[in-house]
Structures are given as structure tokens and as C-alpha cells.
Short mmCIF file of C-alpha atoms and ligand atoms in Angstrom, two decimals:
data_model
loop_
_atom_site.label_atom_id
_atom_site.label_comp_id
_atom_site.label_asym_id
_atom_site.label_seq_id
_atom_site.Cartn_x
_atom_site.Cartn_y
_atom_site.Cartn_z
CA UNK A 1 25.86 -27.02 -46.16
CA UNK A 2 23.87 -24.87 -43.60
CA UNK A 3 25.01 -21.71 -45.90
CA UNK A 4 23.61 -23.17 -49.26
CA UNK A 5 20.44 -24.41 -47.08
CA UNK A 6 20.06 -20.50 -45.71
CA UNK A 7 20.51 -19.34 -49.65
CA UNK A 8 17.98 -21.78 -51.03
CA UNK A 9 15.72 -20.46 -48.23
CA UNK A 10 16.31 -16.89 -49.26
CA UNK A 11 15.68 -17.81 -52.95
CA UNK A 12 12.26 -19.35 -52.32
CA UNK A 13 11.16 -16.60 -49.88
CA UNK A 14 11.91 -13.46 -52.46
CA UNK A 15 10.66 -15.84 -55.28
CA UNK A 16 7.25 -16.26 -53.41
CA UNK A 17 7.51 -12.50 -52.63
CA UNK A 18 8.06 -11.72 -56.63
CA UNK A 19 5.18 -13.44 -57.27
CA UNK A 20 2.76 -11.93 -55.03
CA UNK A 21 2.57 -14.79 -52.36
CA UNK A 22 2.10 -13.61 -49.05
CA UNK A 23 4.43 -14.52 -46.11
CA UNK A 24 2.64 -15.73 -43.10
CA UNK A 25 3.86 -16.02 -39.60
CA UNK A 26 4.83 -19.77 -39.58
CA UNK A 27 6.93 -19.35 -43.02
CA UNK A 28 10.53 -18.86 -42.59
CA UNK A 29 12.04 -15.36 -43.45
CA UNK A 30 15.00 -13.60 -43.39
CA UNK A 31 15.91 -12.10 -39.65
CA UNK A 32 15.72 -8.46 -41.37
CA UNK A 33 12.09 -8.91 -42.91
CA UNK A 34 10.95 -10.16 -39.53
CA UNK A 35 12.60 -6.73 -38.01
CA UNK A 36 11.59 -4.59 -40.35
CA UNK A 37 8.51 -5.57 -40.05
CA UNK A 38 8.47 -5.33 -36.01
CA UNK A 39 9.75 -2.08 -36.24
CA UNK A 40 7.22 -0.68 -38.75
CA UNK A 41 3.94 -2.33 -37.62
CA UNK A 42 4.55 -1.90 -33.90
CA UNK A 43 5.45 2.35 -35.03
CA UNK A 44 2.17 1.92 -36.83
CA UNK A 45 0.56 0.42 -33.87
CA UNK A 46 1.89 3.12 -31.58
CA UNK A 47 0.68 6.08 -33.83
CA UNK A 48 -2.48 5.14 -33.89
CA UNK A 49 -2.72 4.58 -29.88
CA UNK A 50 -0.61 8.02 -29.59
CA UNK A 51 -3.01 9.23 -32.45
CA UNK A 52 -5.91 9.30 -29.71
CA UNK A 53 -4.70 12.11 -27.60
CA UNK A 54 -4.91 14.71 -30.19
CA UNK A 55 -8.44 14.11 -31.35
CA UNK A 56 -9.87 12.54 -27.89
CA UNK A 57 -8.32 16.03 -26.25
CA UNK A 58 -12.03 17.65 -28.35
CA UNK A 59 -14.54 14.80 -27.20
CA UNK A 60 -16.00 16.83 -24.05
CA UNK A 61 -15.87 20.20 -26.20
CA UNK A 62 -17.42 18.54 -29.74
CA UNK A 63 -20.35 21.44 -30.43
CA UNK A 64 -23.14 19.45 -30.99
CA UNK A 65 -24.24 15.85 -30.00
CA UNK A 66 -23.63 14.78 -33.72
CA UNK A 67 -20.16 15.80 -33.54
CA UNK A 68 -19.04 14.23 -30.59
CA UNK A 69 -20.97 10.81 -31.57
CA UNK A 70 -19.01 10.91 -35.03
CA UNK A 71 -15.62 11.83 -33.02
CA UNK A 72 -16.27 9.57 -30.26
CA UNK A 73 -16.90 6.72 -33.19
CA UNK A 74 -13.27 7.86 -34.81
CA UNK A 75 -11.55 8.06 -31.96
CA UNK A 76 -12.79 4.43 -30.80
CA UNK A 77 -11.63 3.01 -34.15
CA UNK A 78 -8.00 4.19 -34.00
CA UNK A 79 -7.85 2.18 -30.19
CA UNK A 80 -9.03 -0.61 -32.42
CA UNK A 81 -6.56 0.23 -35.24
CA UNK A 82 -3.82 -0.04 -32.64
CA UNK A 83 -4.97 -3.56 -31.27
CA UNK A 84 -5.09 -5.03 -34.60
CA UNK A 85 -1.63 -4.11 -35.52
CA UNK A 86 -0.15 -4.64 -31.81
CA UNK A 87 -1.98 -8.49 -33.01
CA UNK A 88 0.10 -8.21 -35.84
CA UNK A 89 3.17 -7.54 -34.09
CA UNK A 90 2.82 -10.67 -32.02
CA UNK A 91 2.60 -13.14 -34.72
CA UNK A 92 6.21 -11.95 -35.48
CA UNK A 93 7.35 -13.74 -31.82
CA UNK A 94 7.12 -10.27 -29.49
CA UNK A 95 5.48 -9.46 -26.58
CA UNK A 96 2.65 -6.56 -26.91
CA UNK A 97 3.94 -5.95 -23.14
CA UNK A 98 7.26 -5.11 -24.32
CA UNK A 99 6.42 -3.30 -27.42
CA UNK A 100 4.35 -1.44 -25.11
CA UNK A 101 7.04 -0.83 -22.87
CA UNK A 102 9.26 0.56 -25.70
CA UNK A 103 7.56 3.15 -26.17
CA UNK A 104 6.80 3.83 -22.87
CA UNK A 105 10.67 4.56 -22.11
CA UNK A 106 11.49 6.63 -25.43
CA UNK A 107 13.01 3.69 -27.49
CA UNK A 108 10.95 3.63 -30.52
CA UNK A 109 9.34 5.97 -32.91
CA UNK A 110 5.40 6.80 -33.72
CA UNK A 111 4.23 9.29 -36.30
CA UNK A 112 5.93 12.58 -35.99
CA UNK A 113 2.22 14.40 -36.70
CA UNK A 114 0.97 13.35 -32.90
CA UNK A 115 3.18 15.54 -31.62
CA UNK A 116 1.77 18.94 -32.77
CA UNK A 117 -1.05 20.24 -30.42
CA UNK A 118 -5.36 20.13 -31.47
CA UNK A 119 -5.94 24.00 -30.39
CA UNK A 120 -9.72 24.38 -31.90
CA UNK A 121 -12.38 22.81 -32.85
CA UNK A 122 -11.19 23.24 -36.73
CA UNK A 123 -8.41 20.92 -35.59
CA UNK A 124 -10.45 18.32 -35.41
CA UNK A 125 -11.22 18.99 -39.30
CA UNK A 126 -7.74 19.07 -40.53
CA UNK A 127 -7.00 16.30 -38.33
CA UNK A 128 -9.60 13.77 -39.72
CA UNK A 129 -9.03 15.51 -43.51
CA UNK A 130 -5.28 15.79 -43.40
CA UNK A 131 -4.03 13.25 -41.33
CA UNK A 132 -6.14 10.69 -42.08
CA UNK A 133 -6.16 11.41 -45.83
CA UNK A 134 -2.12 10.73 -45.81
CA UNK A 135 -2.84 7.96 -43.62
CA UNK A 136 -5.04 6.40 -46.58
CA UNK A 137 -3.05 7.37 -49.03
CA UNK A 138 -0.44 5.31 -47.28
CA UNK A 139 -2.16 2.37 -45.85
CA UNK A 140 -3.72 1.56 -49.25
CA UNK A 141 -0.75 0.78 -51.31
CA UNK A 142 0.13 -1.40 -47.07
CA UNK A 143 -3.45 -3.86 -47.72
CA UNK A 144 -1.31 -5.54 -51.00
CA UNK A 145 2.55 -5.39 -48.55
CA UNK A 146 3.51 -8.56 -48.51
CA UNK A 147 3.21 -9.85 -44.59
CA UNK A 148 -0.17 -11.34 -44.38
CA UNK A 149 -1.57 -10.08 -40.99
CA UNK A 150 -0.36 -6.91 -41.81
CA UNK A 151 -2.03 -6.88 -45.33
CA UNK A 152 -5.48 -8.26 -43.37
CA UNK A 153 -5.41 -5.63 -40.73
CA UNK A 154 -4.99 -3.00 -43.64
CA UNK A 155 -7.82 -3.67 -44.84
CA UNK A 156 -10.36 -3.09 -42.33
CA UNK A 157 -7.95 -0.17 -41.13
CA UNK A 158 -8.44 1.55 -44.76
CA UNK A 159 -12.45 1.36 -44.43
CA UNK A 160 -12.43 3.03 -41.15
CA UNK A 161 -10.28 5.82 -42.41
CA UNK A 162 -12.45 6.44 -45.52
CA UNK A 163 -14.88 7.07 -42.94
CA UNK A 164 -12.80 9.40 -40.50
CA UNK A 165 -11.70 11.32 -43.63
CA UNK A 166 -14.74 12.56 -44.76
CA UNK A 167 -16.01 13.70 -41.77
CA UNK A 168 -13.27 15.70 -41.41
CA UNK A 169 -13.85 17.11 -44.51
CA UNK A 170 -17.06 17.68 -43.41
CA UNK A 171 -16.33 19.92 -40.49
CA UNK A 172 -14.24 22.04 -42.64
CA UNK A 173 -16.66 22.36 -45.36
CA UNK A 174 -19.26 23.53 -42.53
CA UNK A 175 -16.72 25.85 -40.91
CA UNK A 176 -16.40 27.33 -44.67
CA UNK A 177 -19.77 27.42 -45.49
CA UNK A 178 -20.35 29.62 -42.20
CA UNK A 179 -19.36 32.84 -40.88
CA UNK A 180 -16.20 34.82 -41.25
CA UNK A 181 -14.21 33.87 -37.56
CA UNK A 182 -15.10 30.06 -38.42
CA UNK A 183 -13.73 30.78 -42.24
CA UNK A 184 -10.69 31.96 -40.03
CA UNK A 185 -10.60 29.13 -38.11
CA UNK A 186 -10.57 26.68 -41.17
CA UNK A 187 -7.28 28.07 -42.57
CA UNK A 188 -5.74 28.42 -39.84
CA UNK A 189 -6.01 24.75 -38.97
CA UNK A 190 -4.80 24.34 -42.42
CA UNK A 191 -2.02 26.61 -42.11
CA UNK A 192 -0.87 24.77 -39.02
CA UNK A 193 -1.57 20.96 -40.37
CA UNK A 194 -0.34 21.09 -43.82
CA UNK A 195 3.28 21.10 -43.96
CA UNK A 196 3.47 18.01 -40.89
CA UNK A 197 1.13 16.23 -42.44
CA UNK A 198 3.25 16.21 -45.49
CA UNK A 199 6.14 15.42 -42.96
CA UNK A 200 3.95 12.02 -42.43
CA UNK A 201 5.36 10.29 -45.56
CA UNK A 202 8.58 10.67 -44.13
CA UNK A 203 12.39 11.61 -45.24
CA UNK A 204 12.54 11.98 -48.99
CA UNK A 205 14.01 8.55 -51.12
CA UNK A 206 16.72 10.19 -51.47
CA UNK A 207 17.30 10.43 -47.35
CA UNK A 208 15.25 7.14 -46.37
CA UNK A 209 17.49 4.45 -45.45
CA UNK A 210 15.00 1.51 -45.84
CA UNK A 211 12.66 2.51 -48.81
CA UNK A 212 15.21 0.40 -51.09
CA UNK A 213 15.13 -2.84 -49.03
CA UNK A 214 11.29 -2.42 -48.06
CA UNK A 215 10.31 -2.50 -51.23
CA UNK A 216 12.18 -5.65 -52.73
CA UNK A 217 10.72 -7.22 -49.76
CA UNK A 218 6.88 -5.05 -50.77
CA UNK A 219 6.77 -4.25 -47.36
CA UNK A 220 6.40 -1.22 -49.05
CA UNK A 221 4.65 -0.58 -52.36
CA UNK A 222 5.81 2.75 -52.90
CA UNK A 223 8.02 5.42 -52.30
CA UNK A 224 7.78 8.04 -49.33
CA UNK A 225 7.87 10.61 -52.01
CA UNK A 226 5.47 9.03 -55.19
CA UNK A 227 3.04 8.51 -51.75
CA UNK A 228 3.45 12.33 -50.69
CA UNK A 229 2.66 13.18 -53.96
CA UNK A 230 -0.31 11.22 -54.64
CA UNK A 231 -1.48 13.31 -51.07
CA UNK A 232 -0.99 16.95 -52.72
CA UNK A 233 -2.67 15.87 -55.97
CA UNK A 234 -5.40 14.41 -54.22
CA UNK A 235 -5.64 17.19 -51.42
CA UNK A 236 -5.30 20.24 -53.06
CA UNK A 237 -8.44 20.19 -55.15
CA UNK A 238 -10.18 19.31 -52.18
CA UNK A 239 -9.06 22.26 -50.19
CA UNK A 240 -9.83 24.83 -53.71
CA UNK A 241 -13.25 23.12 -53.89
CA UNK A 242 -13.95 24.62 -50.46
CA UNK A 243 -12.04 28.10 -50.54
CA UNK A 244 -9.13 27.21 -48.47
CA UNK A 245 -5.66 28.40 -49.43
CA UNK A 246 -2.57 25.92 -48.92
CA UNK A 247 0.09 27.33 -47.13
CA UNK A 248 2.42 27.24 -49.78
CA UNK A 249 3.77 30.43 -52.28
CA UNK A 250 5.55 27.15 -54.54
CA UNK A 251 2.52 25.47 -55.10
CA UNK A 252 1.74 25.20 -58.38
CA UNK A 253 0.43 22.24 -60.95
CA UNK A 254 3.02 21.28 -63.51
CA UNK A 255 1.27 20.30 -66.54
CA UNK A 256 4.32 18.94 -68.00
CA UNK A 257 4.64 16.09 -64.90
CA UNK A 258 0.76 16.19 -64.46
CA UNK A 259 1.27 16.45 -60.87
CA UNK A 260 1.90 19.79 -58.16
CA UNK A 261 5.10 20.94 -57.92
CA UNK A 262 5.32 22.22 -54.18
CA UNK A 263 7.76 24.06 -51.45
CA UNK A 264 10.64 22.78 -49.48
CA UNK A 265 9.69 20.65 -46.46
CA UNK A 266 11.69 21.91 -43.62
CA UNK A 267 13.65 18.78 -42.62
CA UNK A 268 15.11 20.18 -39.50
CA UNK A 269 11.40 20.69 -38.20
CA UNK A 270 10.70 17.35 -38.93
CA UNK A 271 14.14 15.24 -37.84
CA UNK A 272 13.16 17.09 -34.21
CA UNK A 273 9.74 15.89 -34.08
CA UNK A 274 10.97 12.54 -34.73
CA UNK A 275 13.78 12.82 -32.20
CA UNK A 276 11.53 13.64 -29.38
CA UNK A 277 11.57 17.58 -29.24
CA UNK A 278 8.37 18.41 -30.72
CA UNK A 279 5.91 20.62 -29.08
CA UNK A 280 3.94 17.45 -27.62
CA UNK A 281 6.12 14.61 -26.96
CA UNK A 282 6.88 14.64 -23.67
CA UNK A 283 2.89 15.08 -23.05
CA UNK A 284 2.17 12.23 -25.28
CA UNK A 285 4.35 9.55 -23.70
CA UNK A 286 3.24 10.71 -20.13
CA UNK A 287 -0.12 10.59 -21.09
CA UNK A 288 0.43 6.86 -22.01
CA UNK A 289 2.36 6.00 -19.44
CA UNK A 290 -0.31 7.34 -16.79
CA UNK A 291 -3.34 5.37 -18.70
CA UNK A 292 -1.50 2.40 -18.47
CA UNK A 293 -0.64 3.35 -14.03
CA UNK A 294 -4.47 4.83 -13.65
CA UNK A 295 -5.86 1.49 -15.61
CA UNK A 296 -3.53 -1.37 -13.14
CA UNK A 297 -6.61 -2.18 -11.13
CA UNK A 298 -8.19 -2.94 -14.31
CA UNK A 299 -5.51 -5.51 -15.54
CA UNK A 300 -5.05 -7.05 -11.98
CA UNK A 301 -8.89 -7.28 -11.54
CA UNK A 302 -9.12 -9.26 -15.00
CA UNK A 303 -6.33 -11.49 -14.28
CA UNK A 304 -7.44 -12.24 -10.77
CA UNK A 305 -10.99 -13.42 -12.35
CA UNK A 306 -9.30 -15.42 -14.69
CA UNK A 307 -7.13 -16.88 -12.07
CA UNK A 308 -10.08 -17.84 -9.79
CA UNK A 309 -12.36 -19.16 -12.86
CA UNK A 310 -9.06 -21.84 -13.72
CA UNK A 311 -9.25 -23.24 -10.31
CA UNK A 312 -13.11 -23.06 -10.15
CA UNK A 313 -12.65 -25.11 -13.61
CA UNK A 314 -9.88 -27.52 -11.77
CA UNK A 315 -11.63 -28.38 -8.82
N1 BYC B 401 7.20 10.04 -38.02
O1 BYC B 401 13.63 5.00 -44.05
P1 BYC B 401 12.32 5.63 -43.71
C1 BYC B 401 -2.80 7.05 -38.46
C2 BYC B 401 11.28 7.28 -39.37
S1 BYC B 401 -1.28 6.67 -37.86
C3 BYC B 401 8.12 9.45 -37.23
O2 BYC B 401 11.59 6.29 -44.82
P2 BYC B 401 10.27 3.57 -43.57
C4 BYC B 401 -3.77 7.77 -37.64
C5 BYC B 401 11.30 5.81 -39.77
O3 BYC B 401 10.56 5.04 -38.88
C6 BYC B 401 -0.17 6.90 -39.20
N2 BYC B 401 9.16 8.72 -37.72
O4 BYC B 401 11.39 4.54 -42.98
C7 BYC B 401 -3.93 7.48 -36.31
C8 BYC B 401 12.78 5.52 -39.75
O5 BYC B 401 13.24 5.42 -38.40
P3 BYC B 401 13.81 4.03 -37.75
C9 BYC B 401 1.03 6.04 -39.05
C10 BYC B 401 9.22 8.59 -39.06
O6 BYC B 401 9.79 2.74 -42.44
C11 BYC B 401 -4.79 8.22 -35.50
C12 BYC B 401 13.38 6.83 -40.26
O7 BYC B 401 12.41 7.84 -40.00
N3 BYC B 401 1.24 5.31 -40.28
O8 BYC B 401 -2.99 6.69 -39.54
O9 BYC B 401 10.76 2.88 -44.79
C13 BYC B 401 -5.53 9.26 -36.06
C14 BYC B 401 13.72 6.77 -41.73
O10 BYC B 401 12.52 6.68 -42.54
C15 BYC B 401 8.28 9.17 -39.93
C16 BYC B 401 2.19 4.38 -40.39
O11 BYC B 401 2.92 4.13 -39.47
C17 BYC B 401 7.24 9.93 -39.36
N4 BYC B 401 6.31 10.55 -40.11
O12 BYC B 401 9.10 4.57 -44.04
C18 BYC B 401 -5.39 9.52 -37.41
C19 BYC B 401 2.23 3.65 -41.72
N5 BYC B 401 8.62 8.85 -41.20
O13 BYC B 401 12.62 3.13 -37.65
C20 BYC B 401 -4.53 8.77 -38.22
C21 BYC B 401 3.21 2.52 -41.74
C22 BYC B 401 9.73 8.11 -41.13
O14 BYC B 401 14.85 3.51 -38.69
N6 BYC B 401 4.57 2.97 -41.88
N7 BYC B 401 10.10 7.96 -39.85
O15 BYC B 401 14.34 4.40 -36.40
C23 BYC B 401 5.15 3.27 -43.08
O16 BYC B 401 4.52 3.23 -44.13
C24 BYC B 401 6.61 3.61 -43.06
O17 BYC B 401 7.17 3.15 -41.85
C25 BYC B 401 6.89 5.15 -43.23
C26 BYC B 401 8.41 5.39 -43.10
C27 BYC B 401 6.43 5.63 -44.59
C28 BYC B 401 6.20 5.96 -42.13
#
């Protein structure tokens, strides 16, 4: 009886998925959706947090007021970024505390590209080109996924990175409209960010072990590959338009597929990042873990107000 009830349940769920019918938080759904999802919004949530060390490493050194205002303003939305999707997490019954925690002790995963280093300014360019231009690419196709809060968060999420994606597009268009050491500067920023930032799509389809289920479910809308190459096509122009030069002898546009055809991403770089032994890691999870020490007094201060104004309210 309780079988046929649990099948009927499953029926009705991936019928209202088929048809386009979001899944909110009080709906039933399978234990695996609600994990998958977990697993992917609070990775999101983390990258984003993690995301901030890279960029917020250039606030005090931005070269002109303008600059650090616009980076200051980016940097500030990915915090936001993360507290929307931590939000998220929670209406799928876990703690932010825990999810926190998780991370905090090594158990879960956030964007391999946080853990390469920002070593000039021109980082700051490929960073807010680059990495947020995959991140659009992605997070577009994630406003229609199929988990409400998730879709909702997406789409504020996607504005802000319009935003952070230009103007990193703008700093390298002013480092390659300038003189020949910031021209240098430009591609080799490039050089550096290219390759992990196609790493960001992840594993190809035929390596990633939840593209299949995902997108039944349209947790996903489309492949980590058809998403990587929607970045190249997109990027590469971009980076011609400019007089950059992507890293890569393959490159090439097939006319045939109507798309690039492009090099071999090295895999064993990448399955390292991911595993913890990229050149950052261990900086980027100690960095966390001290905010969250160094900002105690904050949380216990806050709590202890709230505390007092409950019994003020009682009395
Ligand atoms: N890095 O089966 P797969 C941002 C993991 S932040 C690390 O294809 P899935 C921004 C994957 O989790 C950008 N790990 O998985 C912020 C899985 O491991 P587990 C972050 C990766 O989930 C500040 C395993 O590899 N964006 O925008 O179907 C400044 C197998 O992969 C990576 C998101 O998080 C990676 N690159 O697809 C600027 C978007 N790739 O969990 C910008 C939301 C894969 O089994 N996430 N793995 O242990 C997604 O769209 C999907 O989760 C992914 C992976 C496409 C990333």
C-alpha cells in the first residue's frame, strides 16, 4: 500500500516537473531531489562566499577610486549571492550552521576556480570577465531549474553578474587599450584564467555522474559540456575583439558544427583542485574559518541583544 502510495507520489512529482511546474519547499519530493539539491545549492552557496577572497584580496590595491568602488560593489554582491542561496538551502530542512560547518572541516566541495591565486591587478579583469562570464553562462539556463527558491535566487544572482562581467571586461579592454607592460599583463591573466575557468563547467558528460539524473529532475537544464561550449563561443570573440590571444594552439571554429573546436582540458589538474590540493585551498578554508573566530563577538553581541529585548518584551 505504502509502496504504490510512494509511486503515485513519484508519478505526480516528475509529471509536475515535465510540465514545467516548480517544486516548492512544502511539496513532497523524492529523498534524492531534496539531496541533490542540498548538495548543489549549498556548493553554489559556498563558491560564492569562497569566491570573495580572490577578488576582495585587490580592494586596498584597486588603482583608482572608481575601481575599487566598482570592486568593492562586486565583491559585496557575491556575500549577498551566498546568503540567498545559503536561504535556499534552508528551505530544504538544513541548518546554514551546519552547512557552514561542512565546509569549514573539508567535507564538501565549492568551485574548483577559487582556488587559483589573484596575482595582479589584470586578475581582477579575467576574474570578473572569465569567471563570471561561465558563471552566467551557467546560472542562466539555473533561473528556469526546477526548485523554486533556487530558480528565484537565480534570478537576481544573473543581474548582478551581468554587471560584474562587464566590468571585468572593462579593465581588460583598458589594460589593452594602454601601454605595452599592461598589454602584458592582460594575457597573462588570460593565459593563467582560461583553461580553469573552462574547468568551472565541470567533468565532461561523459565523466559526470549526476548530469543524467539532474536533468530529468531540470535541476539542470543543460549539459556541463553544451554549457562549456556556449562559454568558448561566446568568449572567444570577446577576447579577438580586444587583441588577446587564448591560450590554446587547438582552437579553432568549425564551420561544419558552427561552434569552436578547442584543446584537451587537463583533467588531472582539475580532479586535484577539486580534491583539495590546489594552489589555494588550504588558504581559502583558513581564511573562512578565521572570519567566522575573528567575527564571534559579533554573533554573541547580536544574540545577547536579542536575548535582553525578549525579556524587556516579557516583562
Ligand atoms: N569545482 O556530476 P557533476 C560564482 C564536482 S560561483 C568543484 O558534473 P553536477 C562566482 C561536483 O560537485 C560559481 N567541484 O556534478 C562567485 C560533483 O561532486 P560531488 C559556482 C566540481 O553537480 C564569486 C563532481 O564534481 N557555480 O559564480 O551535476 C565570484 C561531479 O560533477 C566542479 C555553481 O556552483 C567545479 N568546477 O554539475 C565570481 C553553479 N564541477 O558533489 C563568480 C551551480 C563539478 O558529487 N552548480 N564538481 O561530490 C552547478 O551547476 C553544478 O553543480 C556543476 C556540476 C555544473 C558545477
Amino acid at each position: 500500500m505504502e509502496t504504490m502510495t510512494l509511486e503515485k507520489l513519484a508519478e505526480n512529482f516528475q509529471a509536475k516537473i515535465d510540465a514545467d511546474i516548480k517544486i516548492e519547499p512544502n511539496d513532497w519530493m523524492p529523498d534524492n531531489y531534496r539531496k541533490t539539491l542540498i548538495r548543489q545549492i549549498s556548493q553554489h552557496a559556498h563558491s560564492e562566499i569562497v569566491g570573495m577572497l580572490p577578488e576582495g584580496n585587490w580592494i586596498t590595491r584597486a588603482p583608482s577610486l572608481r575601481r575599487k568602488a566598482v570592486l568593492l560593489a562586486k565583491v559585496q554582491d557575491e556575500a549577498g549571492h551566498g546568503l540567498y542561496l545559503y536561504s535556499a538551502t534552508e528551505t530544504l530542512g538544513v541548518s546554514r550552521e551546519d552547512t557552514i560547518d561542512d565546509l569549514h572541516q573539508g567535507k564538501v566541495k565549492y568551485s574548483s576556480i577559487f582556488n587559483y591565486p589573484t596575482l595582479t591587478w589584470a586578475d581582477m579583469g579575467a576574474v570578473g570577465w572569465l569567471v563570471d562570464g561561465a558563471a552566467i553562462m551557467n546560472q542562466v539556463a539555473l533561473c528556469r531549474t526546477s526548485y523554486g527558491p533556487y530558480a528565484r535566487a537565480m534570478v537576481k544572482i544573473c543581474k548582478e553578474e551581468s554587471f560584474h562581467q562587464r566590468q571585468g571586461y572593462e579593465i581588460m579592454t583598458n589594460l589593452m587599450n594602454g601601454t605595452a607592460l599592461q598589454k602584458e599583463m592582460a594575457q597573462d591573466a588570460l593565459n593563467r584564467f582560461w583553461w580553469p575557468a573552462l574547468m568551472m563547467f565541470g567533468p565532461s558528460d561523459a565523466e559526470s555522474k549526476h548530469t543524467e539524473q539532474s536533468m530529468r529532475w531540470r535541476v539542470k537544464r543543460y549539459t556541463n559540456d553544451e554549457l562549456r561550449q556556449a562559454f568558448v563561443d561566446a568568449t572567444v570573440p570577446q577576447a579577438e575583439l580586444i587583441g588577446l590571444t587564448v591560450p590554446d594552439p587547438k582552437l579553432q571554429w568549425n564551420e561544419e558544427r558552427g561552434h569552436y573546436d578547442f584543446g584537451d582540458i587537463d583533467w588531472d589538474e582539475f580532479w586535484q583542485v577539486v580534491g583539495g590540493n590546489g594552489p589555494c585551498n588550504k588558504e581559502r578554508i583558513e581564511a573562512r574559518v578565521k572570519a567566522k573566530e575573528d567575527g564571534a563577538w559579533v554573533r554573541e553581541a547580536a544574540t545577547a541583544f536579542a536575548e535582553k529585548r525578549k525579556m524587556r518584551e516579557n516583562q
